[in-house]
CSV table of C-alpha atoms in Angstrom, one decimal:
chain,number,residue,atom,x,y,z
A,1,MET,CA,132.4,106.3,79.0
A,2,VAL,CA,134.6,103.4,80.2
A,3,ARG,CA,138.3,103.2,81.1
A,4,ALA,CA,140.3,100.4,82.5
A,5,GLU,CA,144.1,100.3,83.8
A,6,ALA,CA,146.1,97.6,84.5
A,7,VAL,CA,143.2,95.7,86.8
A,8,HIS,CA,143.8,92.6,87.8
A,9,LYS,CA,141.0,90.4,90.2
A,10,ALA,CA,142.2,87.4,91.6
A,11,PHE,CA,139.7,84.7,93.5
A,12,GLY,CA,141.9,83.0,96.2
A,13,HIS,CA,145.4,82.0,94.5
A,14,ASN,CA,143.7,82.1,90.8
A,15,LEU,CA,144.4,85.2,89.3
A,16,VAL,CA,141.7,85.6,86.4
A,17,LEU,CA,142.9,89.0,86.1
A,18,LYS,CA,146.3,90.6,85.2
A,19,GLY,CA,146.3,93.9,84.7
A,20,ILE,CA,143.8,94.3,82.1
A,21,ASP,CA,144.0,98.3,79.7
A,22,LEU,CA,141.1,99.4,77.6
A,23,GLU,CA,138.7,102.3,76.9
A,24,VAL,CA,135.7,102.6,75.7
A,25,GLN,CA,134.3,105.8,73.7
A,26,PRO,CA,130.5,107.1,74.5
A,27,ARG,CA,128.0,104.9,72.1
A,28,GLU,CA,130.4,102.5,71.1
A,29,VAL,CA,129.7,98.6,70.8
A,30,PHE,CA,132.2,97.1,72.5
A,31,CYS,CA,132.5,93.2,71.9
A,32,LEU,CA,134.8,90.9,75.0
A,33,VAL,CA,135.8,87.6,73.0
A,34,GLY,CA,137.7,84.5,74.0
A,35,PRO,CA,137.4,80.8,75.7
A,36,SER,CA,135.4,79.8,78.8
A,37,GLY,CA,137.9,81.3,81.3
A,38,SER,CA,139.9,83.5,80.1
A,39,GLY,CA,138.2,86.1,83.2
A,40,LYS,CA,135.6,88.5,79.9
A,41,SER,CA,132.6,87.8,82.8
A,42,THR,CA,134.9,88.2,86.1
A,43,PHE,CA,136.0,91.5,84.1
A,44,LEU,CA,132.6,92.9,82.6
A,45,ARG,CA,131.6,92.2,87.0
A,46,CYS,CA,134.2,94.4,88.1
A,47,ILE,CA,132.5,97.7,86.1
A,48,ASN,CA,130.4,97.5,88.5
A,49,HIS,CA,131.7,96.5,91.0
A,50,LEU,CA,129.4,92.9,91.3
A,51,GLU,CA,132.9,91.7,91.8
A,52,LYS,CA,136.1,94.1,93.2
A,53,ILE,CA,139.2,94.7,91.9
A,54,ASN,CA,142.8,94.0,93.7
A,55,ALA,CA,144.3,96.5,92.2
A,56,GLY,CA,144.3,98.4,89.4
A,57,ARG,CA,141.1,101.2,88.9
A,58,LEU,CA,138.3,101.3,86.6
A,59,TYR,CA,136.3,104.5,86.0
A,60,VAL,CA,133.1,105.1,84.2
A,61,ASP,CA,132.0,108.5,82.6
A,62,GLY,CA,134.9,110.0,84.7
A,63,ARG,CA,134.1,108.4,88.1
A,64,LEU,CA,136.0,105.6,90.0
A,65,VAL,CA,134.5,102.6,89.9
A,66,GLY,CA,133.6,101.8,93.7
A,67,TYR,CA,136.0,103.4,95.7
A,68,ARG,CA,136.7,107.0,96.8
A,69,GLN,CA,140.3,108.3,96.0
A,70,ARG,CA,142.1,110.5,98.7
A,71,GLY,CA,146.2,111.6,98.3
A,72,ASP,CA,147.8,108.3,96.6
A,73,LYS,CA,145.1,106.3,99.0
A,74,ILE,CA,141.9,104.6,97.9
A,75,TYR,CA,139.3,103.8,100.2
A,76,GLU,CA,136.4,101.9,98.8
A,77,LEU,CA,132.7,103.0,99.3
A,78,LYS,CA,129.6,102.6,101.2
A,79,GLU,CA,126.9,99.8,99.7
A,80,ARG,CA,124.2,102.8,99.5
A,81,GLU,CA,127.0,104.9,97.6
A,82,VAL,CA,127.4,101.5,94.9
A,83,ALA,CA,124.0,101.1,94.3
A,84,GLU,CA,123.9,105.2,93.7
A,85,GLN,CA,126.2,104.4,90.6
A,86,ARG,CA,125.4,101.1,89.5
A,87,LYS,CA,122.1,103.1,88.6
A,88,ASP,CA,123.6,104.4,85.9
A,89,ILE,CA,124.9,101.5,84.0
A,90,GLY,CA,122.3,98.7,83.0
A,91,MET,CA,123.7,94.7,83.3
A,92,VAL,CA,121.6,91.6,81.0
A,93,PHE,CA,122.4,87.7,82.6
A,94,GLN,CA,123.2,84.6,80.6
A,95,ARG,CA,120.4,83.8,82.4
A,96,PHE,CA,117.4,85.9,82.7
A,97,ASN,CA,117.1,86.6,86.2
A,98,LEU,CA,113.7,87.9,85.9
A,99,PHE,CA,111.2,88.1,89.6
A,100,PRO,CA,109.3,84.7,89.1
A,101,HIS,CA,106.5,85.7,90.7
A,102,MET,CA,106.2,89.3,89.0
A,103,THR,CA,104.3,90.1,85.3
A,104,ALA,CA,106.7,90.8,82.7
A,105,VAL,CA,105.3,94.9,82.5
A,106,GLU,CA,106.3,94.4,86.7
A,107,ASN,CA,109.4,93.4,86.5
A,108,VAL,CA,110.4,96.4,84.1
A,109,MET,CA,108.6,98.4,86.9
A,110,GLU,CA,110.5,96.7,90.2
A,111,ALA,CA,113.7,99.5,89.7
A,112,PRO,CA,112.2,102.4,88.9
A,113,VAL,CA,109.5,102.8,91.6
A,114,GLN,CA,112.0,100.9,94.4
A,115,VAL,CA,115.1,102.1,93.4
A,116,ARG,CA,114.3,106.1,91.3
A,117,GLY,CA,111.1,106.3,93.7
A,118,THR,CA,109.1,106.9,90.2
A,119,SER,CA,105.7,106.6,91.2
A,120,LYS,CA,103.8,103.6,90.0
A,121,ALA,CA,102.1,104.9,86.7
A,122,GLU,CA,104.3,107.0,85.4
A,123,ALA,CA,106.6,103.5,86.2
A,124,ARG,CA,104.4,101.3,84.2
A,125,GLU,CA,103.8,103.1,81.6
A,126,ARG,CA,107.4,103.5,80.5
A,127,ALA,CA,107.3,100.4,81.8
A,128,MET,CA,105.2,99.5,78.4
A,129,GLN,CA,107.0,101.6,75.8
A,130,LEU,CA,109.8,99.7,76.6
A,131,LEU,CA,108.2,96.2,76.1
A,132,ASP,CA,106.7,97.1,73.0
A,133,ARG,CA,110.0,98.5,72.2
A,134,VAL,CA,111.3,94.5,72.5
A,135,GLY,CA,108.6,93.8,70.9
A,136,LEU,CA,106.9,92.5,73.7
A,137,SER,CA,103.3,94.4,73.6
A,138,ASP,CA,101.2,91.0,73.6
A,139,LYS,CA,103.5,89.6,76.8
A,140,THR,CA,103.2,91.8,79.6
A,141,LYS,CA,100.8,90.7,82.2
A,142,GLN,CA,102.5,87.3,81.5
A,143,TYR,CA,104.9,85.7,84.1
A,144,PRO,CA,108.2,84.6,83.2
A,145,SER,CA,107.1,80.6,83.7
A,146,GLN,CA,104.6,81.8,80.1
A,147,LEU,CA,108.0,83.2,77.8
A,148,SER,CA,109.9,81.8,75.8
A,149,GLY,CA,113.9,82.0,76.7
A,150,GLY,CA,114.1,84.5,74.6
A,151,GLN,CA,111.9,86.9,75.6
A,152,GLN,CA,112.3,86.2,79.3
A,153,GLN,CA,116.0,88.1,78.0
A,154,ARG,CA,114.3,90.5,76.4
A,155,VAL,CA,112.2,91.5,79.0
A,156,ALA,CA,115.4,91.5,81.2
A,157,ILE,CA,116.7,94.2,78.8
A,158,ALA,CA,114.2,96.1,79.4
A,159,ARG,CA,114.2,95.9,82.6
A,160,ALA,CA,118.1,97.2,82.3
A,161,LEU,CA,116.2,100.3,79.9
A,162,ALA,CA,114.0,101.3,82.6
A,163,MET,CA,116.3,103.1,84.6
A,164,ASP,CA,117.6,105.4,81.3
A,165,PRO,CA,121.8,104.2,82.2
A,166,LYS,CA,124.8,105.5,80.3
A,167,LEU,CA,125.8,102.0,80.3
A,168,MET,CA,124.7,98.4,79.3
A,169,LEU,CA,126.4,95.2,80.7
A,170,PHE,CA,125.3,92.1,78.2
A,171,ASP,CA,127.6,89.0,80.0
A,172,GLU,CA,126.5,86.1,77.5
A,173,PRO,CA,122.9,87.3,76.9
A,174,THR,CA,122.3,85.1,74.0
A,175,SER,CA,124.3,81.5,74.9
A,176,ALA,CA,121.6,80.2,77.3
A,177,LEU,CA,118.8,80.2,74.2
A,178,ASP,CA,118.0,77.9,72.0
A,179,PRO,CA,119.4,78.1,68.4
A,180,GLU,CA,116.1,80.1,66.9
A,181,LEU,CA,115.3,82.9,69.8
A,182,VAL,CA,118.6,84.0,69.1
A,183,GLY,CA,117.6,86.6,66.9
A,184,GLU,CA,114.8,88.0,68.0
A,185,VAL,CA,117.8,88.9,71.2
A,186,LEU,CA,120.3,89.9,68.7
A,187,ASP,CA,117.4,92.2,66.7
A,188,VAL,CA,117.0,94.7,70.0
A,189,MET,CA,120.5,94.4,70.8
A,190,ARG,CA,121.3,95.3,66.9
A,191,ASP,CA,118.4,98.4,67.3
A,192,LEU,CA,119.9,98.5,70.7
A,193,ALA,CA,123.4,99.8,69.3
A,194,GLU,CA,121.6,101.7,66.4
A,195,SER,CA,119.5,104.4,68.5
A,196,GLY,CA,123.4,105.3,70.4
A,197,MET,CA,123.3,103.8,73.6
A,198,THR,CA,127.4,102.5,74.8
A,199,MET,CA,127.7,98.6,74.6
A,200,ILE,CA,130.2,96.1,76.0
A,201,VAL,CA,129.0,92.7,74.9
A,202,VAL,CA,130.9,89.3,76.1
A,203,THR,CA,129.7,87.6,73.2
A,204,HIS,CA,129.9,83.9,71.1
A,205,GLU,CA,128.3,85.5,68.8
A,206,MET,CA,130.9,86.6,66.1
A,207,GLY,CA,128.5,87.7,63.6
A,208,PHE,CA,127.1,89.9,65.9
A,209,ALA,CA,130.9,91.5,67.2
A,210,LYS,CA,131.5,91.5,63.1
A,211,GLN,CA,128.7,93.5,61.7
A,212,VAL,CA,127.4,96.0,64.9
A,213,GLY,CA,130.8,95.9,67.2
A,214,ASP,CA,132.7,98.9,66.7
A,215,SER,CA,136.1,97.5,68.4
A,216,LEU,CA,136.3,93.4,69.5
A,217,VAL,CA,138.6,92.7,71.9
A,218,PHE,CA,139.8,88.9,72.5
A,219,MET,CA,141.0,88.2,75.8
A,220,ASP,CA,142.6,85.0,76.9
A,221,ASP,CA,144.0,83.9,80.6
A,222,GLY,CA,143.5,86.9,81.7
A,223,VAL,CA,145.0,89.4,79.5
A,224,VAL,CA,144.2,91.1,76.7
A,225,VAL,CA,145.4,89.2,73.1
A,226,GLU,CA,144.4,91.0,70.7
A,227,SER,CA,142.4,94.5,69.6
A,228,GLY,CA,141.6,96.3,67.1
A,229,HIS,CA,138.0,96.5,64.4
A,230,PRO,CA,136.0,93.8,64.8
A,231,ARG,CA,136.2,93.2,60.9
A,232,ASP,CA,139.8,93.2,61.0
A,233,VAL,CA,140.2,90.9,63.9
A,234,LEU,CA,138.4,88.4,63.0
A,235,THR,CA,139.1,88.7,59.2
A,236,ASN,CA,143.0,88.7,59.7
A,237,PRO,CA,143.5,88.2,63.6
A,238,GLN,CA,147.8,89.2,63.5
A,239,HIS,CA,147.9,86.8,67.3
A,240,GLU,CA,149.0,83.1,66.8
A,241,ARG,CA,146.4,82.1,69.6
A,242,THR,CA,144.0,84.2,68.3
A,243,LYS,CA,143.9,82.6,65.4
A,244,SER,CA,144.3,79.5,67.5
A,245,PHE,CA,140.8,80.5,69.0
A,246,LEU,CA,138.6,81.8,66.0
A,247,SER,CA,139.3,78.2,63.6
A,248,LYS,CA,137.3,76.3,66.2
A,249,VAL,CA,134.3,79.0,66.3
A,250,LEU,CA,134.2,80.8,63.2
């Protein structure tokens, strides 16, 4: 579903990604862990071209992300073409990014209506189903300011699912939440994983990675330091940098 080949990304003179190679299979829950500043979130944002890579190739479902290749040269796609690619990629941010002037159901309806041209009646019905799926059938008419952080994040997940994505990206989806609200969001993500959704999750929730993840990559300083099955990496890390990191977070 996702293939990265020697992906590099720099901000000015600061090289953030230094040649990332990895593959994510369909239906896989792929966890990215590592210290702050290691490049995890930047890599996630490159997958849907919110950040442009400086070198390498990124593919989603066999298609080059953000670019078109002709012969030996690649050309950046127009914004309209990039937006078309993004339809298949759902993203859930650390901060919920809900529209404050819209109710929960209106937030979930918005993209299908505006981007896919779905009728409001159909979009509303689907939004109600998705809010029920994330346990918020009683909050459909509430505005974001009337919801807890965990509830807002569950609306954000429903909103991403409303576009029927092939791939879901989660950028530290629980890090802005009070500890007692983390579980309700992880439960929704666990349900998604069980339904077969392909997911890439940047997370500090090692328990979730161990229980739900199929693969885990430890990143540091813009490179993949260690990768494998989550239980293997978390219980028996091979690299000294991984051991040092895990000793502080487990």
